[in-house]
Amino acid sequence: MKFEQIKVGVVAGLLVLGGCSTAPQPRPGDARYSPVMPITHPVSERGAGSIYASGAGISLWEDQRARRIGDIITLFLDERTVSSKKNNTAIDKDDQVDMNIGSILGTNPNLKAGNSNLNMNVQTDNSRQFAGDAGSDQSNRLQGEISVTVADVLPNGVLVVRGEKWMTLSQGDEFIRIEGMLRPSDISPENTAQSTRLADARITYSGTGALADAQVQGWASRFFNTSWWPF
């Protein structure tokens, strides 16, 4: 009786551990994806009555594309991945041995065992076959737009951009998070760029709420589908 109680306790403990291993749900306001504010310098007082006023000039030839920390860039998401893999394996092997012992010194050696006569003749016939077939096809597509901010400027001029977009729906939230490195030359005069131009890109598209929970296995099902389940 004690052994049964211990076994039930061990199984219950493993189920609890399997349920506690779920990753925390993402939430809006993550500090990593918060906008980075540019460093502001104190503005000197403007002199009244002067023809030139400091800070009031407008450059007609200055490039307005993002290049400083805190500037905003609109990224066009056009991500598509397609992968296909197929393997076929076939093995066929046949073995046959036929050895007939005629006579030894003019006699045919045999051995009587009950009502049977045993001789030294040997005959074997073996056949082995194996066939394997595996295939995998996967396709993903993500399109949309998201505006991000410049989080840092590397010494070589490459911009580190990062941002997120949250959309609250009736049955939960959907969000897009993106970060990566972008060359200033890949930014158009309208401050837009393609997501395919991002280096070391990290793009996350997921959701929370009832719709997202319906696509996730329960904690007990996840335990029985992991390597912890011994059967």
C-alpha angles and dihedrals in degrees: 000000000000091000091054091050092050091049092050090048093051092050091048091050092051091050091052091049090050091052093048093053094077117120118247117263115253116247134195117262099048106170092223092062097037116119114269112231118220120243108262124208125207112266117228119235115271117239115235119228097023123127091225119049119194113243095014099091123116120206115214094194102038115119109242095197117124113271106137134075109275096026116133125237126184113221122203108216112218106152122159130167127180124182132175131178133172132176129188123187128179128176124182124174130170125189126187128178123181117175119173116190106205112185136329115210089343095307133101105229115219139155126222117220111177108304093343130091115216120201135179097255113123127198127170133171120188130178128182128184134178130177128179132179126182133170138174131187125179133171130178132182131184125177132170144085133274132174117222136180131235106255098180143356116224122219090256092055097256113143123230107213129188138168149133140217125209124195119191113211132182093264101035143307133301123199142183122205123185137172136163146115124290133189115230089229089063092061116095123223087259090060094251132128140176118256089226088069092064116108119213087009122190112194122176125182116177143118148222134220136051096329093050093044091053089063095052125085119240119258093255092050090050090053094051090049096052132084090258090075105089098205 
